[in-house]
Coordinates of C-alpha atoms in Angstrom, one line a residue:
M1 CA 22.4 -20.9 5.9
S2 CA 20.1 -18.2 7.1
K3 CA 19.1 -17.5 10.6
V4 CA 15.9 -19.3 11.9
Y5 CA 13.3 -17.3 13.8
T6 CA 10.3 -18.4 15.8
S7 CA 6.9 -16.8 15.3
E8 CA 7.3 -15.1 18.7
Q9 CA 10.6 -13.5 17.6
V10 CA 9.0 -12.3 14.4
A11 CA 6.0 -11.0 16.3
E12 CA 8.3 -8.6 18.2
H13 CA 8.9 -6.7 14.9
N14 CA 5.5 -5.2 14.4
S15 CA 6.0 -1.4 14.3
P16 CA 6.6 1.2 11.5
E17 CA 10.2 1.5 12.9
D18 CA 10.8 -2.3 12.9
A19 CA 8.5 -4.3 10.6
W20 CA 9.1 -8.0 9.7
L21 CA 6.8 -10.3 7.6
V22 CA 6.8 -14.0 7.0
I23 CA 6.1 -15.0 3.4
D24 CA 6.2 -18.6 2.4
G25 CA 8.2 -19.6 5.5
K26 CA 10.8 -16.9 4.9
V27 CA 11.3 -13.9 7.2
Y28 CA 11.7 -10.4 5.7
D29 CA 12.7 -7.1 7.2
V30 CA 10.3 -4.8 5.3
T31 CA 11.0 -1.7 7.5
K32 CA 12.8 0.4 4.9
F33 CA 10.3 -0.8 2.2
V34 CA 7.1 0.3 4.0
V35 CA 7.2 3.9 2.7
D36 CA 8.0 2.7 -0.8
H37 CA 5.3 0.0 -1.0
P38 CA 3.1 0.8 -4.0
G39 CA 0.0 -0.4 -2.3
G40 CA 0.7 1.9 0.7
D41 CA 2.1 1.3 4.1
E42 CA -1.2 0.2 5.8
I43 CA -1.3 -3.4 4.5
I44 CA 2.3 -4.0 5.5
L45 CA 1.9 -2.4 8.9
D46 CA -1.3 -4.4 9.5
L47 CA 0.6 -7.6 8.9
A48 CA 3.9 -6.6 10.5
G49 CA 5.2 -9.3 12.8
Q50 CA 2.9 -11.9 11.3
D51 CA 2.6 -14.4 8.4
G52 CA 1.6 -12.4 5.3
T53 CA 1.8 -15.3 2.9
E54 CA -1.9 -15.4 2.1
A55 CA -2.2 -11.7 1.5
F56 CA 1.0 -11.6 -0.5
N57 CA 0.0 -14.5 -2.8
D58 CA -3.7 -13.4 -3.1
I59 CA -2.7 -10.1 -4.6
G60 CA -0.8 -11.6 -7.4
H61 CA 2.5 -9.8 -7.1
S62 CA 4.7 -9.5 -10.2
E63 CA 7.9 -11.4 -10.7
E64 CA 9.7 -8.2 -10.1
A65 CA 8.0 -7.7 -6.7
V66 CA 8.9 -11.3 -5.7
N67 CA 12.5 -10.6 -6.7
M68 CA 12.6 -7.5 -4.5
L69 CA 12.1 -9.7 -1.5
K70 CA 15.6 -11.2 -1.9
D71 CA 17.1 -8.0 -0.6
L72 CA 14.8 -8.0 2.4
L73 CA 15.4 -11.6 3.5
V74 CA 16.7 -12.0 7.1
G75 CA 16.1 -15.7 7.7
S76 CA 13.4 -18.4 7.8
L77 CA 10.6 -19.3 10.1
D78 CA 11.1 -22.3 12.4
P79 CA 8.7 -24.9 10.9
A80 CA 7.8 -26.0 14.4
S81 CA 6.7 -22.4 15.2
R82 CA 3.1 -21.5 14.7
P83 CA 2.3 -18.2 13.0
A84 CA 1.5 -15.5 15.5
K85 CA -1.5 -14.3 13.5
R86 CA -3.3 -17.6 13.6
E87 CA -2.8 -17.9 17.4
K88 CA -4.4 -14.5 17.9
V89 CA -7.3 -15.3 15.7
A90 CA -7.9 -18.6 17.4
S91 CA -7.9 -17.1 20.9
V92 CA -10.4 -14.4 19.8
A93 CA -12.7 -16.9 18.2
Q94 CA -12.6 -19.1 21.3
T95 CA -13.4 -16.3 23.7
S96 CA -16.2 -14.7 21.7
G97 CA -18.2 -17.9 21.1
V98 CA -20.0 -16.2 18.3
T99 CA -18.9 -16.2 14.6
T100 CA -20.7 -15.5 11.4
G101 CA -18.1 -17.2 9.2
G102 CA -17.1 -14.2 7.2
E103 CA -15.2 -11.9 9.6
G104 CA -12.6 -9.7 7.9
N105 CA -13.1 -11.0 4.3
G106 CA -14.3 -7.7 3.0
F107 CA -11.4 -5.8 4.4
L108 CA -8.9 -8.3 3.1
A109 CA -10.4 -8.1 -0.4
L110 CA -10.2 -4.3 -0.3
A111 CA -6.7 -4.3 1.0
C112 CA -5.6 -6.8 -1.7
A113 CA -7.2 -4.7 -4.4
I114 CA -5.4 -1.6 -3.2
V115 CA -2.1 -3.4 -3.1
F116 CA -2.7 -4.9 -6.6
F117 CA -3.4 -1.5 -8.1
G118 CA -0.6 0.1 -6.3
V119 CA 1.9 -2.5 -7.6
A120 CA 0.4 -2.2 -11.1
Y121 CA 0.8 1.6 -11.0
Y122 CA 4.4 1.3 -9.7
V123 CA 5.4 -1.2 -12.4
A124 CA 3.7 0.8 -15.1
N125 CA 5.6 3.9 -14.1
M126 CA 9.0 2.4 -13.8
R127 CA 9.6 2.4 -17.5

């Protein structure tokens, strides 16, 4: 059985030299993959130490990309542990008192498009 990590433990791995991501409840060490990521390093580094499930699934990664995750797996996220990203977002929303309902959606869409085209380019040029 793989090691189980809390979101706090995952959150400690949030730098270019030590980057972990949670995707679908599994914890991946993506440190060595950051420079090879077809969509660029920015999206991974923006999500390092957090749950990247939504961004990963929204972009529509290929089966090959999903299979690449197997080599990066270090464990799973403790189900009782809340994702660090959501805790941060909740605390910012609570302290600001003002929301417009669409914060960050444009950046996420742009980032997802960049990753999608990066993966498509990578897959197209592997042959």
